[in-house]
Amino acid sequence: MKLINGFSLMNYALEKGLLLPAFNTTNLEMTYAIAKGLQEANLPGYIQISSNNLQLSNPHIIAEIARDAAAKYDIPIALHLDHGRSFEDVKNCINAGFTSIMVDASSLPFEENIAESKKTVEYCHFYGIPVEVELGGLKGKEDDIFSDNSEGKTDPDMVPEFVERTGCDLLAVSVGNVHGLELQPHIDIPLLEKIHNLCPVPLVMHGGSGIPHEILKEARKHGLLKCNFGADLRKAFISSFGKTYESNHNAHDVISLSLDAVENVSSKARELVSMINTTDSSL
Ligand code: G3H
Ligand code: ZN
């Protein structure tokens, strides 16, 4: 099916009581693998690419690949800009056909974060595209950028004003979640609950990789609509090549290695989307 508009995807998930995974892609193989994993699980979600990754992948090319990947299947998929770092990136992605946007001005002081976020929201809403914004800072590694940012956790008292003044559609929070697999997440469920009670829009959990399943299932009860996974899929992709190379330094069949990598990534995506939406207490 066609890539779906971000508002439609959010409404679909809200109606069905689903938690949407947002899987980071880096290249063609990962993009196809994510769509395949979602289809195999028969659950909707996002393909997303971060601003950092746009150094490698032109948004028009990624959008074309994502359209092709989504067209192979019949589950709803939106294409999201993750951690949009500049207004230029936002505009390029809207032009390329992205159907959902994040602006990440969380490292700026409160008023500047509001101003940047609001500017993006106004621009994107003109095109009928929803916007995720972030309040609070996450530690860890996102693509090649390591952050020891320590704005710290989201302050619940700032949430109502932030959401109202930015006009955002989704709020990414910092509640002990971290990017990457090198640091341990310590999810503060009472803080998440407090934010949820004060926040008029659905919440987003970044740094989904490495969060224990039972914690994610608990977090899901507190207003989460979107959960991002990057490192888990990158690891599935890289390890396919790494294992073969370790066993044979002369291996060079890139096609079959890439096909194996697609299988590994799609099965990881399928496992994650099923896990966050299961009601089975054994998982
Ligand atoms: O924005 C993307 C993510 O927050 C991914 O985090 O690599 O820890 O899963 P992760
Ligand atoms: Zn993130």
Short mmCIF file of C-alpha atoms and ligand atoms in Angstrom, two decimals:
data_model
loop_
_atom_site.label_atom_id
_atom_site.label_comp_id
_atom_site.label_asym_id
_atom_site.label_seq_id
_atom_site.Cartn_x
_atom_site.Cartn_y
_atom_site.Cartn_z
CA MET A 1 0.00 0.00 0.00
CA LYS A 2 0.99 3.66 -0.29
CA LEU A 3 2.96 5.20 2.56
CA ILE A 4 0.37 6.38 5.04
CA ASN A 5 0.08 9.89 6.47
CA GLY A 6 1.40 10.15 10.03
CA PHE A 7 -1.89 11.45 11.45
CA SER A 8 -3.74 8.50 9.90
CA LEU A 9 -1.23 6.07 11.37
CA MET A 10 -1.54 7.62 14.83
CA ASN A 11 -5.33 7.48 14.67
CA TYR A 12 -5.28 3.90 13.44
CA ALA A 13 -3.04 2.86 16.36
CA LEU A 14 -5.13 4.78 18.89
CA GLU A 15 -8.30 3.14 17.64
CA LYS A 16 -6.79 -0.33 17.77
CA GLY A 17 -4.87 0.20 21.03
CA LEU A 18 -1.51 -0.49 19.38
CA LEU A 19 1.99 0.73 20.23
CA LEU A 20 3.74 1.77 17.03
CA PRO A 21 7.37 0.79 16.55
CA ALA A 22 9.55 3.25 14.67
CA PHE A 23 12.46 1.39 13.13
CA ASN A 24 15.55 3.28 12.02
CA THR A 25 16.83 2.50 8.58
CA THR A 26 20.23 3.26 7.15
CA ASN A 27 20.05 1.82 3.68
CA LEU A 28 18.02 -0.03 1.09
CA GLU A 29 18.32 -3.46 2.69
CA MET A 30 17.21 -2.27 6.13
CA THR A 31 14.29 -0.37 4.63
CA TYR A 32 12.98 -3.46 2.82
CA ALA A 33 13.64 -5.58 5.90
CA ILE A 34 11.61 -3.29 8.18
CA ALA A 35 8.58 -3.36 5.87
CA LYS A 36 8.88 -7.14 5.61
CA GLY A 37 9.09 -7.55 9.40
CA LEU A 38 6.00 -5.40 9.94
CA GLN A 39 4.08 -7.37 7.33
CA GLU A 40 5.10 -10.70 8.84
CA ALA A 41 3.87 -9.52 12.22
CA ASN A 42 0.79 -8.04 10.57
CA LEU A 43 1.25 -4.86 12.58
CA PRO A 44 1.69 -1.23 11.50
CA GLY A 45 4.65 1.05 12.20
CA TYR A 46 7.12 3.62 11.00
CA ILE A 47 10.20 3.42 8.86
CA GLN A 48 12.34 6.28 10.09
CA ILE A 49 15.67 7.82 9.22
CA SER A 50 17.58 10.29 11.34
CA SER A 51 18.99 13.60 10.19
CA ASN A 52 22.50 12.24 10.85
CA ASN A 53 21.86 9.45 8.41
CA LEU A 54 20.83 11.91 5.71
CA GLN A 55 24.56 12.59 5.24
CA LEU A 56 24.63 9.14 3.67
CA SER A 57 21.17 8.81 2.17
CA ASN A 58 19.45 11.54 0.18
CA PRO A 59 15.86 11.90 1.48
CA HIS A 60 14.43 11.55 -2.04
CA ILE A 61 16.17 8.22 -2.51
CA ILE A 62 15.15 6.95 0.91
CA ALA A 63 11.54 8.06 0.29
CA GLU A 64 11.54 6.25 -3.05
CA ILE A 65 12.85 3.05 -1.47
CA ALA A 66 10.36 3.34 1.41
CA ARG A 67 7.48 3.85 -1.05
CA ASP A 68 8.58 0.76 -2.94
CA ALA A 69 8.96 -1.27 0.27
CA ALA A 70 5.53 -0.20 1.57
CA ALA A 71 3.91 -0.91 -1.80
CA LYS A 72 4.87 -4.59 -1.56
CA TYR A 73 2.67 -5.08 1.49
CA ASP A 74 -0.72 -4.23 2.86
CA ILE A 75 0.00 -2.98 6.37
CA PRO A 76 0.05 0.76 7.22
CA ILE A 77 3.57 2.24 7.21
CA ALA A 78 4.53 5.91 7.62
CA LEU A 79 7.90 7.43 6.73
CA HIS A 80 9.29 9.56 9.55
CA LEU A 81 12.22 11.95 9.89
CA ASP A 82 13.89 11.03 13.19
CA HIS A 83 15.81 13.64 15.23
CA GLY A 84 15.34 16.35 12.62
CA ARG A 85 18.28 18.63 13.31
CA SER A 86 17.58 21.54 11.01
CA PHE A 87 14.68 23.27 9.31
CA GLU A 88 16.46 22.53 6.01
CA ASP A 89 16.27 18.77 6.70
CA VAL A 90 12.60 19.09 7.60
CA LYS A 91 11.78 20.91 4.37
CA ASN A 92 13.81 18.45 2.27
CA CYS A 93 12.03 15.51 3.84
CA ILE A 94 8.58 17.05 3.35
CA ASN A 95 9.49 17.72 -0.29
CA ALA A 96 10.65 14.13 -0.66
CA GLY A 97 7.30 12.79 0.58
CA PHE A 98 7.98 11.93 4.22
CA THR A 99 4.68 11.54 6.04
CA SER A 100 5.75 12.30 9.62
CA ILE A 101 8.43 14.56 11.11
CA MET A 102 10.41 14.97 14.31
CA VAL A 103 12.22 18.16 15.17
CA ASP A 104 14.82 17.67 17.87
CA ALA A 105 15.71 20.95 19.49
CA SER A 106 15.95 19.33 22.91
CA SER A 107 19.55 20.43 23.44
CA LEU A 108 18.47 24.09 23.25
CA PRO A 109 17.17 26.12 26.20
CA PHE A 110 13.42 25.86 26.83
CA GLU A 111 12.35 29.01 24.96
CA GLU A 112 14.55 28.21 21.93
CA ASN A 113 13.30 24.64 21.88
CA ILE A 114 9.75 26.01 21.80
CA ALA A 115 10.56 28.48 19.01
CA GLU A 116 12.27 25.88 16.79
CA SER A 117 9.62 23.26 17.43
CA LYS A 118 6.76 25.68 16.78
CA LYS A 119 8.28 26.83 13.48
CA THR A 120 8.48 23.21 12.30
CA VAL A 121 4.98 22.41 13.53
CA GLU A 122 3.49 25.34 11.63
CA TYR A 123 5.34 24.39 8.45
CA CYS A 124 4.45 20.69 8.63
CA HIS A 125 0.82 21.24 9.59
CA PHE A 126 0.42 23.33 6.45
CA TYR A 127 1.21 20.11 4.58
CA GLY A 128 -0.98 17.98 6.84
CA ILE A 129 2.01 16.24 8.47
CA PRO A 130 2.26 15.57 12.23
CA VAL A 131 5.27 16.61 14.28
CA GLU A 132 7.07 14.94 17.18
CA VAL A 133 9.13 17.18 19.45
CA GLU A 134 11.38 16.41 22.40
CA LEU A 135 11.64 17.79 25.90
CA GLY A 136 14.57 16.57 28.03
CA GLY A 137 17.84 15.06 26.89
CA LEU A 138 18.87 11.47 26.26
CA LYS A 139 22.32 10.10 26.89
CA GLY A 140 23.96 7.56 24.63
CA LYS A 141 24.89 6.98 21.05
CA GLU A 142 22.63 7.76 18.09
CA ASP A 143 24.27 6.82 14.77
CA ASP A 144 27.76 8.27 15.02
CA ILE A 145 26.90 10.95 17.56
CA PHE A 146 27.58 10.34 21.24
CA SER A 147 25.78 12.55 23.68
CA ASP A 148 26.47 13.04 27.33
CA ASN A 149 23.79 15.64 27.19
CA SER A 150 22.54 16.30 30.48
CA GLU A 151 19.64 18.41 30.38
CA GLY A 152 18.35 15.32 32.13
CA LYS A 153 14.91 13.88 32.47
CA THR A 154 11.77 15.58 31.21
CA ASP A 155 10.38 17.96 33.81
CA PRO A 156 6.65 17.15 34.01
CA ASP A 157 5.80 20.67 35.14
CA MET A 158 7.08 22.05 31.84
CA VAL A 159 5.08 19.62 29.70
CA PRO A 160 1.67 21.35 29.45
CA GLU A 161 3.16 24.71 28.47
CA PHE A 162 5.63 23.10 26.05
CA VAL A 163 2.97 21.09 24.29
CA GLU A 164 0.53 23.96 24.12
CA ARG A 165 3.02 26.51 22.82
CA THR A 166 4.65 24.21 20.25
CA GLY A 167 1.35 22.78 18.99
CA CYS A 168 3.09 19.38 18.63
CA ASP A 169 1.34 16.09 17.96
CA LEU A 170 3.68 13.71 19.80
CA LEU A 171 6.08 14.29 22.70
CA ALA A 172 9.37 12.40 23.06
CA VAL A 173 10.34 12.11 26.71
CA SER A 174 13.45 11.43 28.72
CA VAL A 175 12.58 9.12 31.61
CA GLY A 176 15.79 7.13 32.00
CA ASN A 177 15.82 5.85 28.41
CA VAL A 178 19.15 5.99 26.57
CA HIS A 179 20.30 5.72 22.97
CA GLY A 180 22.28 2.69 21.85
CA LEU A 181 23.38 -0.45 23.64
CA GLU A 182 26.33 0.82 25.61
CA LEU A 183 24.48 2.39 28.55
CA GLN A 184 21.85 0.76 30.73
CA PRO A 185 18.34 2.26 30.60
CA HIS A 186 16.58 2.77 33.94
CA ILE A 187 13.00 3.63 33.06
CA ASP A 188 11.28 5.77 35.67
CA ILE A 189 7.71 4.51 35.34
CA PRO A 190 6.23 6.89 37.98
CA LEU A 191 7.74 9.84 36.06
CA LEU A 192 6.29 8.53 32.81
CA GLU A 193 2.92 8.19 34.49
CA LYS A 194 3.13 11.73 35.82
CA ILE A 195 4.01 13.11 32.38
CA HIS A 196 1.19 11.12 30.82
CA ASN A 197 -1.32 12.60 33.25
CA LEU A 198 -0.24 16.11 32.30
CA CYS A 199 0.34 15.68 28.58
CA PRO A 200 -2.47 16.23 26.07
CA VAL A 201 -0.66 14.40 23.24
CA PRO A 202 0.67 10.82 22.97
CA LEU A 203 4.20 10.06 24.16
CA VAL A 204 7.25 8.64 22.38
CA MET A 205 9.98 6.49 23.91
CA HIS A 206 13.36 6.79 22.21
CA GLY A 207 16.11 4.29 22.82
CA GLY A 208 13.87 1.22 22.65
CA SER A 209 16.82 -1.14 22.07
CA GLY A 210 17.94 -2.70 25.32
CA ILE A 211 14.84 -1.81 27.34
CA PRO A 212 13.65 -5.03 29.00
CA HIS A 213 10.41 -6.31 27.52
CA GLU A 214 8.48 -6.23 30.77
CA ILE A 215 9.44 -2.58 31.31
CA LEU A 216 8.27 -1.65 27.81
CA LYS A 217 5.02 -3.45 28.44
CA GLU A 218 4.57 -1.48 31.67
CA ALA A 219 5.51 1.78 29.94
CA ARG A 220 2.93 1.10 27.28
CA LYS A 221 0.19 1.60 29.87
CA HIS A 222 1.24 5.24 30.32
CA GLY A 223 0.42 7.06 27.13
CA LEU A 224 3.09 5.69 24.80
CA LEU A 225 2.08 5.59 21.16
CA LYS A 226 5.49 5.30 19.46
CA CYS A 227 8.66 3.49 20.47
CA ASN A 228 11.93 3.88 18.55
CA PHE A 229 14.34 1.06 17.81
CA GLY A 230 17.64 1.69 16.08
CA ALA A 231 20.62 -0.17 17.55
CA ASP A 232 18.87 -3.55 17.69
CA LEU A 233 18.28 -3.51 13.93
CA ARG A 234 21.75 -2.15 13.14
CA LYS A 235 23.25 -4.94 15.21
CA ALA A 236 21.15 -7.52 13.34
CA PHE A 237 22.36 -6.04 10.06
CA ILE A 238 26.05 -5.76 10.94
CA SER A 239 26.31 -9.13 12.66
CA SER A 240 25.20 -10.92 9.48
CA PHE A 241 28.26 -9.63 7.68
CA GLY A 242 30.53 -9.88 10.70
CA LYS A 243 29.84 -13.56 11.35
CA THR A 244 30.57 -14.53 7.75
CA TYR A 245 33.71 -12.41 7.63
CA GLU A 246 34.97 -13.92 10.89
CA SER A 247 34.56 -17.42 9.52
CA ASN A 248 36.01 -16.64 6.11
CA HIS A 249 38.04 -13.51 5.41
CA ASN A 250 37.71 -14.19 1.68
CA ALA A 251 33.90 -14.18 1.67
CA HIS A 252 32.70 -11.76 -0.98
CA ASP A 253 29.22 -12.80 -2.01
CA VAL A 254 27.63 -9.48 -1.13
CA ILE A 255 24.28 -10.42 -2.63
CA SER A 256 23.70 -13.47 -0.51
CA LEU A 257 25.15 -11.70 2.55
CA SER A 258 22.77 -8.80 1.98
CA LEU A 259 19.83 -11.17 1.60
CA ASP A 260 20.81 -12.83 4.88
CA ALA A 261 21.04 -9.41 6.50
CA VAL A 262 17.53 -8.56 5.26
CA GLU A 263 16.28 -11.79 6.86
CA ASN A 264 18.01 -11.04 10.16
CA VAL A 265 16.77 -7.47 10.32
CA SER A 266 13.23 -8.36 9.34
CA SER A 267 13.03 -11.09 11.92
CA LYS A 268 14.31 -8.68 14.62
CA ALA A 269 11.73 -6.08 13.53
CA ARG A 270 8.98 -8.72 13.59
CA GLU A 271 10.05 -9.86 17.08
CA LEU A 272 10.11 -6.29 18.45
CA VAL A 273 6.79 -5.12 17.01
CA SER A 274 5.10 -8.33 18.20
CA MET A 275 6.69 -8.04 21.64
CA ILE A 276 5.54 -4.47 22.27
CA ASN A 277 2.01 -5.33 21.21
CA THR A 278 1.63 -8.67 22.88
CA THR A 279 -0.70 -9.28 25.76
CA ASP A 280 1.00 -12.59 26.47
CA SER A 281 2.56 -12.31 29.94
CA SER A 282 5.23 -14.93 29.14
CA LEU A 283 7.03 -12.56 26.71
O1 G3H B 1 15.69 7.79 17.48
C1 G3H B 1 16.03 6.59 17.47
C2 G3H B 1 16.13 5.85 18.66
O2 G3H B 1 15.78 6.53 19.76
C3 G3H B 1 16.79 4.56 18.67
O3 G3H B 1 17.39 4.25 19.91
O4 G3H B 1 19.18 2.82 19.01
O5 G3H B 1 18.66 2.86 21.43
O6 G3H B 1 17.08 1.81 19.85
P1 G3H B 1 18.12 2.84 20.07
ZN ZN B 2 16.20 8.75 19.37
#
